[in-house]
Coordinates of C-alpha atoms and ligand atoms in Angstrom, one line a residue:
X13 CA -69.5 112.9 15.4
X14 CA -66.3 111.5 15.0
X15 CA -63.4 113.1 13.4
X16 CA -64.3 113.7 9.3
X17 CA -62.2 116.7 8.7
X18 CA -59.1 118.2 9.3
X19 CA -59.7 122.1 9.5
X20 CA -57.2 124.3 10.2
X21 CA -58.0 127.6 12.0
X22 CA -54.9 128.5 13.6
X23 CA -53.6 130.8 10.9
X24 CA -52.1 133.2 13.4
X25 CA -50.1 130.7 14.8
X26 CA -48.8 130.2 11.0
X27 CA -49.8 129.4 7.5
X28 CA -49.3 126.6 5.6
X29 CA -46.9 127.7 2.5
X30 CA -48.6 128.5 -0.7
X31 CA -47.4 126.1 -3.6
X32 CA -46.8 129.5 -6.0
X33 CA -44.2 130.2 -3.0
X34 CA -42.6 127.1 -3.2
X35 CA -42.4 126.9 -6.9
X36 CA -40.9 130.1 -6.6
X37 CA -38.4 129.1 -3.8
X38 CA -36.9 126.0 -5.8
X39 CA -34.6 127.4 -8.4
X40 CA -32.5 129.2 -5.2
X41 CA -32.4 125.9 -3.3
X42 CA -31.1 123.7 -6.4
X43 CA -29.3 125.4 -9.1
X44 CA -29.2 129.5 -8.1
X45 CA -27.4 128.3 -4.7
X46 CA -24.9 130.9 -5.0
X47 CA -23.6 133.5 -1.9
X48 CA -24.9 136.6 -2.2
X49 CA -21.7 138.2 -1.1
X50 CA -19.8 136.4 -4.0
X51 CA -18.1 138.6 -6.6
X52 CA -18.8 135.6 -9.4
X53 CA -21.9 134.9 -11.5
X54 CA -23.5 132.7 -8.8
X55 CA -23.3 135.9 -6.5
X56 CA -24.0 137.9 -8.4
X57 CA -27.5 136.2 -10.0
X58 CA -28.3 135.7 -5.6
X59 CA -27.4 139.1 -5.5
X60 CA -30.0 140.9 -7.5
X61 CA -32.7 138.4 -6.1
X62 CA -32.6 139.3 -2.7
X63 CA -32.1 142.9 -4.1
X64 CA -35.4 142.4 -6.1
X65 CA -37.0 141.2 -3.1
X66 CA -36.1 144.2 -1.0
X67 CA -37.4 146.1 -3.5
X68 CA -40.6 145.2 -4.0
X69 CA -41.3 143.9 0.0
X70 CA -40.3 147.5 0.5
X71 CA -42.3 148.8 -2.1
X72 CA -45.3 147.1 -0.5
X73 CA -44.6 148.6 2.5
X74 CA -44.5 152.3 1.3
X75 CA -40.7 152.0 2.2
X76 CA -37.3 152.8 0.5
X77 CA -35.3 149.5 -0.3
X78 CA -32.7 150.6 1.8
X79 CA -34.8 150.9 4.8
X80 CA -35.4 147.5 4.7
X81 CA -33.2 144.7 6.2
X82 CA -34.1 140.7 6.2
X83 CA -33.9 139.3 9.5
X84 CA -35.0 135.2 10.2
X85 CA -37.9 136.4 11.3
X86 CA -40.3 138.4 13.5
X87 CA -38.6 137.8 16.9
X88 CA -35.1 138.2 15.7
X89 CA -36.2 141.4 14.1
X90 CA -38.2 142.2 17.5
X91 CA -34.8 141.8 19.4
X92 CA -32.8 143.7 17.2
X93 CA -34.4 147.2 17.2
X94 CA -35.2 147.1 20.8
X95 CA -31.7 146.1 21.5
X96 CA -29.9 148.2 19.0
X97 CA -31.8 151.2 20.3
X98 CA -30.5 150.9 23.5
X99 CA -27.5 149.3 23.6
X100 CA -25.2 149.0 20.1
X101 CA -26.7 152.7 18.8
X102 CA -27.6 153.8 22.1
X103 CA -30.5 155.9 20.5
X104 CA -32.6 155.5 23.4
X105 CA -32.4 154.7 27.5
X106 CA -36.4 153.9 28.2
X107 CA -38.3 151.4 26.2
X108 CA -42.1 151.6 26.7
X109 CA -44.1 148.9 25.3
X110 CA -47.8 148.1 25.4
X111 CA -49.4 145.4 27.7
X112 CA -50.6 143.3 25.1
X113 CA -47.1 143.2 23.0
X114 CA -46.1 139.4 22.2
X115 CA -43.4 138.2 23.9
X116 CA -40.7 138.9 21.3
X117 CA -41.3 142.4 22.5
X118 CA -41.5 141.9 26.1
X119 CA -39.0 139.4 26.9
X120 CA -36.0 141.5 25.3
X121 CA -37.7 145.0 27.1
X122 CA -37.0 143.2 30.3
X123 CA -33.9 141.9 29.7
X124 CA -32.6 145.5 29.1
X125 CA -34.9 146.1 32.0
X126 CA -32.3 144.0 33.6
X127 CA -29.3 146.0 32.1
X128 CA -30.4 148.7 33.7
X129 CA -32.4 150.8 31.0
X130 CA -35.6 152.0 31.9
X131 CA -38.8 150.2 30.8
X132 CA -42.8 151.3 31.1
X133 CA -45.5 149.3 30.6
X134 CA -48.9 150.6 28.6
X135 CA -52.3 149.7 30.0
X136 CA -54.8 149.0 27.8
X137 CA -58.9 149.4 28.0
X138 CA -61.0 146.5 28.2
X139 CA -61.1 146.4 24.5
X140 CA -57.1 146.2 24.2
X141 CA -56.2 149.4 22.9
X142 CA -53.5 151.4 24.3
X143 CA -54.9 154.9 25.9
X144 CA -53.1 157.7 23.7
X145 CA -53.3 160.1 26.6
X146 CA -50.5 158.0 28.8
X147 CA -48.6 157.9 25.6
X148 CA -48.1 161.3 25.3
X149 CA -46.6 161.7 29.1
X150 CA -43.8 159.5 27.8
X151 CA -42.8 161.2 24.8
X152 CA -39.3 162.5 24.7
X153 CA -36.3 162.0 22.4
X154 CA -34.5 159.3 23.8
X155 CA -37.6 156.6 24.2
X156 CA -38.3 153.8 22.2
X157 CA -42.3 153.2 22.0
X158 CA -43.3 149.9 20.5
X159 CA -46.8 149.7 20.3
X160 CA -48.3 146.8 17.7
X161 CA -50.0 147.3 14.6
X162 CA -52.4 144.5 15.4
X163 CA -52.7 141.8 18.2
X164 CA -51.7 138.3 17.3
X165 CA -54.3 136.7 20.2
X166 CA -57.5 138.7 19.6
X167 CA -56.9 140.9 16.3
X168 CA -57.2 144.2 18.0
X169 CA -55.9 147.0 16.0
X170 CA -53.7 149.7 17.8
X171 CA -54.4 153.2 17.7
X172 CA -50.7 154.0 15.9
X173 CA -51.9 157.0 14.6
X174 CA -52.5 158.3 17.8
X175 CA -50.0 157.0 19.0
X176 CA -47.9 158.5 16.6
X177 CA -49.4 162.1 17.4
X178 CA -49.2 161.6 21.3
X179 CA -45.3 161.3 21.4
X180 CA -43.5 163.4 18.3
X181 CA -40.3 163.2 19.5
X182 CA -40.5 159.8 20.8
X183 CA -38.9 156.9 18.5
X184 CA -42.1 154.5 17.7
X185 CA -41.5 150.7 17.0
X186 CA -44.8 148.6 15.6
X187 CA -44.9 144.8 15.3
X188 CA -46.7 144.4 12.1
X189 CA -46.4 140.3 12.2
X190 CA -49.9 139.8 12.4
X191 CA -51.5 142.8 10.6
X192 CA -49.1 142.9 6.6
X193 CA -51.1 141.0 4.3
X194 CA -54.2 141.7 6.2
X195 CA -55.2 145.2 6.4
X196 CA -53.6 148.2 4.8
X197 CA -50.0 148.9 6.1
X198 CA -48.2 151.4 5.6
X199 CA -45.1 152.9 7.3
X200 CA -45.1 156.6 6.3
X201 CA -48.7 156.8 7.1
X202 CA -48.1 155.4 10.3
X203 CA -45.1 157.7 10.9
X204 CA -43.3 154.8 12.6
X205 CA -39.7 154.7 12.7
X206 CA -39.1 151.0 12.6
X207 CA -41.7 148.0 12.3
X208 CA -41.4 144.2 12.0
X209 CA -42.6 141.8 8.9
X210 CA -42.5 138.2 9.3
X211 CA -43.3 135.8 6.0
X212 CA -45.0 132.6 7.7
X213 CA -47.9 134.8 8.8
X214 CA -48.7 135.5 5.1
X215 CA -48.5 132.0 3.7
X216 CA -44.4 132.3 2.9
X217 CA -42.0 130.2 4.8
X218 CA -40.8 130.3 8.2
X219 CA -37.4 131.8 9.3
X220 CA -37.8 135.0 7.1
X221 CA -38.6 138.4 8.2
X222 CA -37.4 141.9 8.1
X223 CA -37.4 145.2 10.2
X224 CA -38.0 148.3 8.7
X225 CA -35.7 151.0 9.9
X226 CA -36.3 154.7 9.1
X227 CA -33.8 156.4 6.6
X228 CA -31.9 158.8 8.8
X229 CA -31.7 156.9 11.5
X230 CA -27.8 155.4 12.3
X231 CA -28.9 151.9 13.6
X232 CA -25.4 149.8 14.4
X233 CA -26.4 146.0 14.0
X234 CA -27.2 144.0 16.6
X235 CA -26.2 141.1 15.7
X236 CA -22.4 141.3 14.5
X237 CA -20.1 139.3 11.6
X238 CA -20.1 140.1 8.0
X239 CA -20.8 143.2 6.9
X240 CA -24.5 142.2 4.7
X241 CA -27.5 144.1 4.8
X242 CA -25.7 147.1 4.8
X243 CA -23.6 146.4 8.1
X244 CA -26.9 146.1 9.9
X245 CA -28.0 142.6 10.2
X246 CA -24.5 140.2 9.4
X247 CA -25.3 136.2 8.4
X248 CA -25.5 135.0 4.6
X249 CA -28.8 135.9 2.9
X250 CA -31.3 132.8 2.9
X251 CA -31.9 133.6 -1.1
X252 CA -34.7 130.8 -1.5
X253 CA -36.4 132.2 2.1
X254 CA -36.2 136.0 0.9
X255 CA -37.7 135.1 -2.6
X256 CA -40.5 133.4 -0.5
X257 CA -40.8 136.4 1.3
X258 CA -41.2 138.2 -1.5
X259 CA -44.0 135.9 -3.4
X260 CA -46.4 135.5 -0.7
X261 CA -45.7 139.4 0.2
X262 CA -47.1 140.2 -3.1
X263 CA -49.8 137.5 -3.1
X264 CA -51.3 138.9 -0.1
X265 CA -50.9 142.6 -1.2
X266 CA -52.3 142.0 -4.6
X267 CA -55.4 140.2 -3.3
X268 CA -55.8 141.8 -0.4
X269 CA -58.9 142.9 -1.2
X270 CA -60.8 139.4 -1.8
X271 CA -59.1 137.6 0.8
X272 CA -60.4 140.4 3.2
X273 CA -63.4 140.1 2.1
X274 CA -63.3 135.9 2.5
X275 CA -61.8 136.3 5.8
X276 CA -64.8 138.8 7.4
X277 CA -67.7 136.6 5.4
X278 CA -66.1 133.4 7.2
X279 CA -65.9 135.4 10.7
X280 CA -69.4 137.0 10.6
X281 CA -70.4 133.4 10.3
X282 CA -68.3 132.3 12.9
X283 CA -69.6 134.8 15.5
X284 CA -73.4 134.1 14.5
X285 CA -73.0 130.4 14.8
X286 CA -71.1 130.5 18.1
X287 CA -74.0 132.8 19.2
X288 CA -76.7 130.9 18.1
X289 CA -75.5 127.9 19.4
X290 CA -72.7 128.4 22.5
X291 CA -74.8 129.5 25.2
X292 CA -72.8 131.7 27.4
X293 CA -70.1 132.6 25.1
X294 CA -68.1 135.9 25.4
X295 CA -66.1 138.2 23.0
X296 CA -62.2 139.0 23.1
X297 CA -62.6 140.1 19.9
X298 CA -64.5 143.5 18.6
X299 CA -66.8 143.2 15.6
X300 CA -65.3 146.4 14.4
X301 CA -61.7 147.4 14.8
X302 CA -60.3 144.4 14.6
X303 CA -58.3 141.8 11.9
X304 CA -60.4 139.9 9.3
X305 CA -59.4 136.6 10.4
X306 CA -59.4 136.8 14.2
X307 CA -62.5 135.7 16.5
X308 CA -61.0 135.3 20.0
X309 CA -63.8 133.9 22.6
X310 CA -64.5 133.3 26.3
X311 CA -67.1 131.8 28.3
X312 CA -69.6 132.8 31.4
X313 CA -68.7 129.8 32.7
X314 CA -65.0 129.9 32.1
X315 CA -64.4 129.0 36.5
X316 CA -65.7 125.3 35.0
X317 CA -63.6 125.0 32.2
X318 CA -60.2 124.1 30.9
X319 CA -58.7 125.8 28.4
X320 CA -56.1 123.2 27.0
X321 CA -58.5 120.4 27.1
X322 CA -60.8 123.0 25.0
X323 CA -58.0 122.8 22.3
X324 CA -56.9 119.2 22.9
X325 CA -61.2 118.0 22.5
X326 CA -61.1 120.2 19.3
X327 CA -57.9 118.4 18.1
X328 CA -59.9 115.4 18.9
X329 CA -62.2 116.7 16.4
X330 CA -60.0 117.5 14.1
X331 CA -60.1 121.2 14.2
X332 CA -56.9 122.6 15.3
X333 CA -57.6 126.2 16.9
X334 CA -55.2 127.9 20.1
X335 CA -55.7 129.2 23.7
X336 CA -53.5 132.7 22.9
X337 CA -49.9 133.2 21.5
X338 CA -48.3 129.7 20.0
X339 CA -45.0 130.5 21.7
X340 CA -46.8 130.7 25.4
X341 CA -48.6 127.4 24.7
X342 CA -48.1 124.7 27.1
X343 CA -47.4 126.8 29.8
X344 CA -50.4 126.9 31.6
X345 CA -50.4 130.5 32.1
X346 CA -53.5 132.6 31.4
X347 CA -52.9 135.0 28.5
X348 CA -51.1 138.4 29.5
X349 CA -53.1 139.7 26.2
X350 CA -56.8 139.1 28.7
X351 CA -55.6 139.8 31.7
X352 CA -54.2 143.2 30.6
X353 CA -57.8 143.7 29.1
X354 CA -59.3 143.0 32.6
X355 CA -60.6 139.5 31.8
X356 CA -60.1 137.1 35.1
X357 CA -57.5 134.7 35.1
X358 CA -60.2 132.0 34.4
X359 CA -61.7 133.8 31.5
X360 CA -58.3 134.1 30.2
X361 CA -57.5 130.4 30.5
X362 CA -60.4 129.3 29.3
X363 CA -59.8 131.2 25.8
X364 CA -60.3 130.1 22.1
X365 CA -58.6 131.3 19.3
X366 CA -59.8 131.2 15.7
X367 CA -57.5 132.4 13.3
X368 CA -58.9 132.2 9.4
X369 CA -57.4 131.9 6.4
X370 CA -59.0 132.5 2.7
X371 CA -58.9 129.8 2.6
X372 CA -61.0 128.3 4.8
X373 CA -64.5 127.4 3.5
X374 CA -68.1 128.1 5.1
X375 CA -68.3 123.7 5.8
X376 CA -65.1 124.2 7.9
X377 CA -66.4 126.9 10.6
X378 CA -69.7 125.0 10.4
X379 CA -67.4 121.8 11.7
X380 CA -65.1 123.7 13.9
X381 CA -69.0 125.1 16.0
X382 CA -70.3 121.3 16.0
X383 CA -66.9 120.4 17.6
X384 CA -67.0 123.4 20.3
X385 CA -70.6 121.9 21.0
X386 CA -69.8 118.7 21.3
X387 CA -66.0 119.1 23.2
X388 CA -68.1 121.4 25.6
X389 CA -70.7 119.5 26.4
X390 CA -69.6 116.9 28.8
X391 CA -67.6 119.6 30.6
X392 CA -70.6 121.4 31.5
X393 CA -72.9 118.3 32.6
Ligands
PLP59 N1 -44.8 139.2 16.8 C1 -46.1 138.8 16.7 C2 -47.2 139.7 16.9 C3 -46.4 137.4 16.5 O1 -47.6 137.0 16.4 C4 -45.3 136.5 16.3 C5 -45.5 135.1 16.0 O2 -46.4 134.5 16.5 C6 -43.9 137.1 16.4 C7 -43.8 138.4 16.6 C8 -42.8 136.2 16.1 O3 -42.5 136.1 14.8 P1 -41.6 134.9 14.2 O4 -42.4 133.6 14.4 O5 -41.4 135.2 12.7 O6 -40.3 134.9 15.0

């Protein structure tokens, strides 16, 4: 078998943008290039784009518009609330955050770790899913929970409901990256008080995303200059990136539905294949309970194997798949995400990640198993 295909199955990593998106994008990158904060027609036509945007994004969302401020992406939105809570609003002096939370989360918890605010780590069970119980000892007024919606390595979905009912008072933060566009999300129903969106999950461009932050709540930017996005978030609006936002946003919203649907057809097949014909493979990810498009997998034998040269045979292959988070690629490290769920270090390492698409088609996971065969069987000889 030599390389014939090029699949793609690394989705959570990022998306490849949809040409509707694009098309949609254009008009603000050539002729519409105007400043949003400009008094003159050219503002004023950015203007009511990115106002449109909010609108609807927020709409999607189950938010108000003004709850609802564009950041350039996930991490930068990650960053702002936990910072803001602490530090510019000073809302909050402990941040608890789960195990599992990707390192846009945990990298800013410790640096106000650092700063001397108080930080506490949730444990997870051996399925990834925070225990609501422990939750509830750490509810009080002035902590900031941020528990994700869904995991970006294995799919798992979080118990925010729970969650939500374990600590009343607390303030609760969700990463919703990986989960908007595919599952049902909702911020009232959640009851969360701020949440992160980023576009290039859902097949809109990279360097957008937004942080939904509660009405009511007096958040002071983190980030400081002009006085856009209602003093809370200062730089120029990216018009063309916002508009992409907003397309693929209500792409994935209005077929949500089908490409679910897609996703779990491709991943049932996925998880029979591997079983039929990967002896000794292992399950990060929950049949139930989980993202459409996530099967994250492990091996028996993971002592004999090496994680990267998993990916880099596959790549070989053509088939690009991931060991965990993009972002910790590289590093050699095994996944905080597995080891928090109790798998050993070389379980972790040893890791695969598929990440769908609706894209994908039933010949491309058929390739992507015949690869994992074939990259897996000279390191088992
Ligand atoms: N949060 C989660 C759960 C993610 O998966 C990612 C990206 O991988 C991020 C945050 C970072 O988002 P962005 O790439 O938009 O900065």
């Amino acid at each position: 078998m030599t390389a014939t295909r090029a699949v793609y199955l690394d989705h959570s990593a990022t998306t490849p943008l949809d040409p509707e998106v694009l098309e949609a994008m254009l008009p603000w990158l050539r002729e519409h290039f105007g400043n949003a904060s400009s008094l003159h027609a050219w503002g004023r036509r950015a203007r009511v784009a990115v106002e449109e945007a909010r609108e609807e994004i927020a709409a999607l969302i189950g938010a108000h518009p003004s709850e609802l401020v564009f950041t350039s992406g996930g991490t930068e939105a990650n960053n702002a609330i936990l910072k803001s809570c602490c530090v510019e609003s000073r809302l909050t002096d402990t941040v608890v955050y789960s195990a599992v939370e990707h390192h846009a989360v945990i990298h800013p918890a410790e640096a106000l770790a650092q700063q001397g605010f108080r930080t506490a780590v949730l444990s997870v069970d051996s399925g990834g899913r925070v225990h609501p119980e422990e939750v509830a000892q750490l509810n009080h007024p002035r902590t900031l929970i941020s528990v994700m919606h869904a995991n970006n390595e294995t799919g798992v979905i979080e118990p925010l409901e729970e969650v939500r009912a374990a600590a009343p008072d607390a303030l609760l933060h969700t990463d919703a990256v990986q989960s908007f566009g595919k599952i049902p999300f909702n911020v009232r129903q959640l009851g969360v008080d701020f949440a992160t969106l980023s576009a290039h999950k859902i097949h809109g461009p990279k360097g957008i995303g937004a942080m939904y932050i509660r009405r009511g709540i007096d958040f002071k930017a983190h980030q400081h200059g002009g006085s856009q996005e209602r003093n809370r978030r200062a730089g120029t609006e990216p018009v063309a990136l916002i508009v992409g936002f907003q397309v693929a946003a209500r792409k994935a919203i209005r077929e949500l539905q089908q490409r679910v649907q897609r996703m779990r057809h491709l991943s049932h097949l996925l998880r029979r294949l591997l079983c039929e014909r990967i002896p000794g493979v292992l399950f990060n990810t929950p049949e139930e309970g989980a993202l459409p498009n996530i099967v994250n997998i492990t091996f028996s034998d993971a002592h004999r194997l090496d994680g990267d040269a998993l990916i880099l045979g596959m790549d070989l292959y053509g088939v690009a798949v991931s060991n965990g988070s993009a972002c910790t690629a590289g590093s050699m490290q095994p996944s905080h995400v597995l080891l928090a769920m109790e798998r050993s270090p070389a379980q972790a390492r040893a890791a695969i990640r598929f990440s769908l698409s609706h894209e994908n088609t039933e010949e491309d996971i058929l390739y992507a198993v015949e690869a994992l065969e074939r990259v897996l069987a000279p390191m088992r000889d």
